[in-house]
Short mmCIF file of C-alpha atoms in Angstrom, two decimals:
data_model
loop_
_atom_site.label_atom_id
_atom_site.label_comp_id
_atom_site.label_asym_id
_atom_site.label_seq_id
_atom_site.Cartn_x
_atom_site.Cartn_y
_atom_site.Cartn_z
CA UNK A 700 -2.67 -19.04 -14.82
CA UNK A 701 -4.70 -16.66 -12.61
CA UNK A 702 -6.91 -14.21 -13.80
CA UNK A 703 -4.58 -11.45 -11.38
CA UNK A 704 -1.92 -11.98 -12.82
CA UNK A 705 -1.25 -9.54 -15.70
CA UNK A 706 0.81 -10.31 -18.51
CA UNK A 707 1.90 -7.83 -19.96
CA UNK A 708 3.02 -6.04 -16.32
CA UNK A 709 4.69 -9.63 -15.32
CA UNK A 710 3.30 -9.04 -12.27
CA UNK A 711 0.10 -10.75 -9.80
CA UNK A 712 -2.38 -8.20 -8.36
CA UNK A 713 -3.14 -10.83 -5.64
CA UNK A 714 -0.31 -11.75 -4.62
CA UNK A 715 2.28 -9.31 -6.10
CA UNK A 716 4.62 -12.45 -7.98
CA UNK A 717 7.23 -12.20 -8.99
CA UNK A 718 7.84 -10.07 -5.96
CA UNK A 719 8.34 -11.39 -2.22
CA UNK A 720 4.85 -9.66 -0.80
CA UNK A 721 2.48 -7.82 -2.28
CA UNK A 722 2.51 -4.13 -1.51
CA UNK A 723 -0.35 -3.07 0.61
CA UNK A 724 -0.38 1.20 -0.23
CA UNK A 725 -4.09 2.09 -0.63
CA UNK A 726 -3.75 4.44 2.06
CA UNK A 727 -1.04 6.39 0.72
CA UNK A 728 -2.08 9.60 -0.09
CA UNK A 729 -3.66 9.90 3.18
CA UNK A 730 -0.35 8.81 5.04
CA UNK A 731 1.15 11.07 2.86
CA UNK A 732 -1.28 14.48 3.99
CA UNK A 733 -1.09 13.59 8.13
CA UNK A 734 3.26 12.34 8.17
CA UNK A 735 5.59 13.95 10.57
CA UNK A 736 6.46 17.53 9.21
CA UNK A 737 3.49 18.22 7.83
CA UNK A 738 2.36 20.16 11.38
CA UNK A 739 4.46 22.47 13.61
CA UNK A 740 7.19 19.68 14.56
CA UNK A 741 8.17 21.95 17.89
CA UNK A 742 10.37 19.28 19.51
CA UNK A 743 11.07 17.57 16.56
CA UNK A 744 12.40 20.54 14.94
CA UNK A 745 15.12 20.66 16.77
CA UNK A 746 16.17 17.13 17.60
CA UNK A 747 19.20 17.23 13.95
CA UNK A 748 20.69 20.20 16.05
CA UNK A 749 20.85 18.88 19.19
CA UNK A 750 22.19 15.14 18.15
CA UNK A 751 25.26 17.08 16.73
CA UNK A 752 27.09 17.94 19.84
CA UNK A 753 25.66 14.76 21.53
CA UNK A 754 22.60 16.17 23.28
CA UNK A 755 24.93 18.21 25.59
CA UNK A 756 23.03 21.12 27.11
CA UNK A 757 24.36 23.82 29.98
CA UNK A 758 27.52 23.48 29.35
CA UNK A 759 30.02 26.10 28.93
CA UNK A 760 32.78 26.39 25.77
CA UNK A 761 36.38 25.80 26.89
CA UNK A 762 38.17 29.39 26.90
CA UNK A 763 40.78 29.32 24.03
CA UNK A 764 44.29 29.80 25.66
CA UNK A 765 45.16 33.33 25.19
CA UNK A 766 47.66 34.32 21.86
CA UNK A 767 48.00 30.39 21.22
CA UNK A 768 47.15 30.37 17.43
CA UNK A 769 49.01 33.88 16.68
CA UNK A 770 51.90 32.24 17.17
CA UNK A 771 54.51 32.31 13.64
#
């Protein structure tokens, strides 16, 4: 048994056993600081709203027929 295998954690610090691959997150805090959303996001801020309509632009809404919904 290698020394890098932690008995109490049942996990190897060298290879990550028993998981498939060892994670490599030594720069996780740096990624969190610089990631998308920490700045202005001038373009990306509007993408979800535009996605809802399928990125349609410059079209006019079809006028509703007068009195069609008020009939009883």
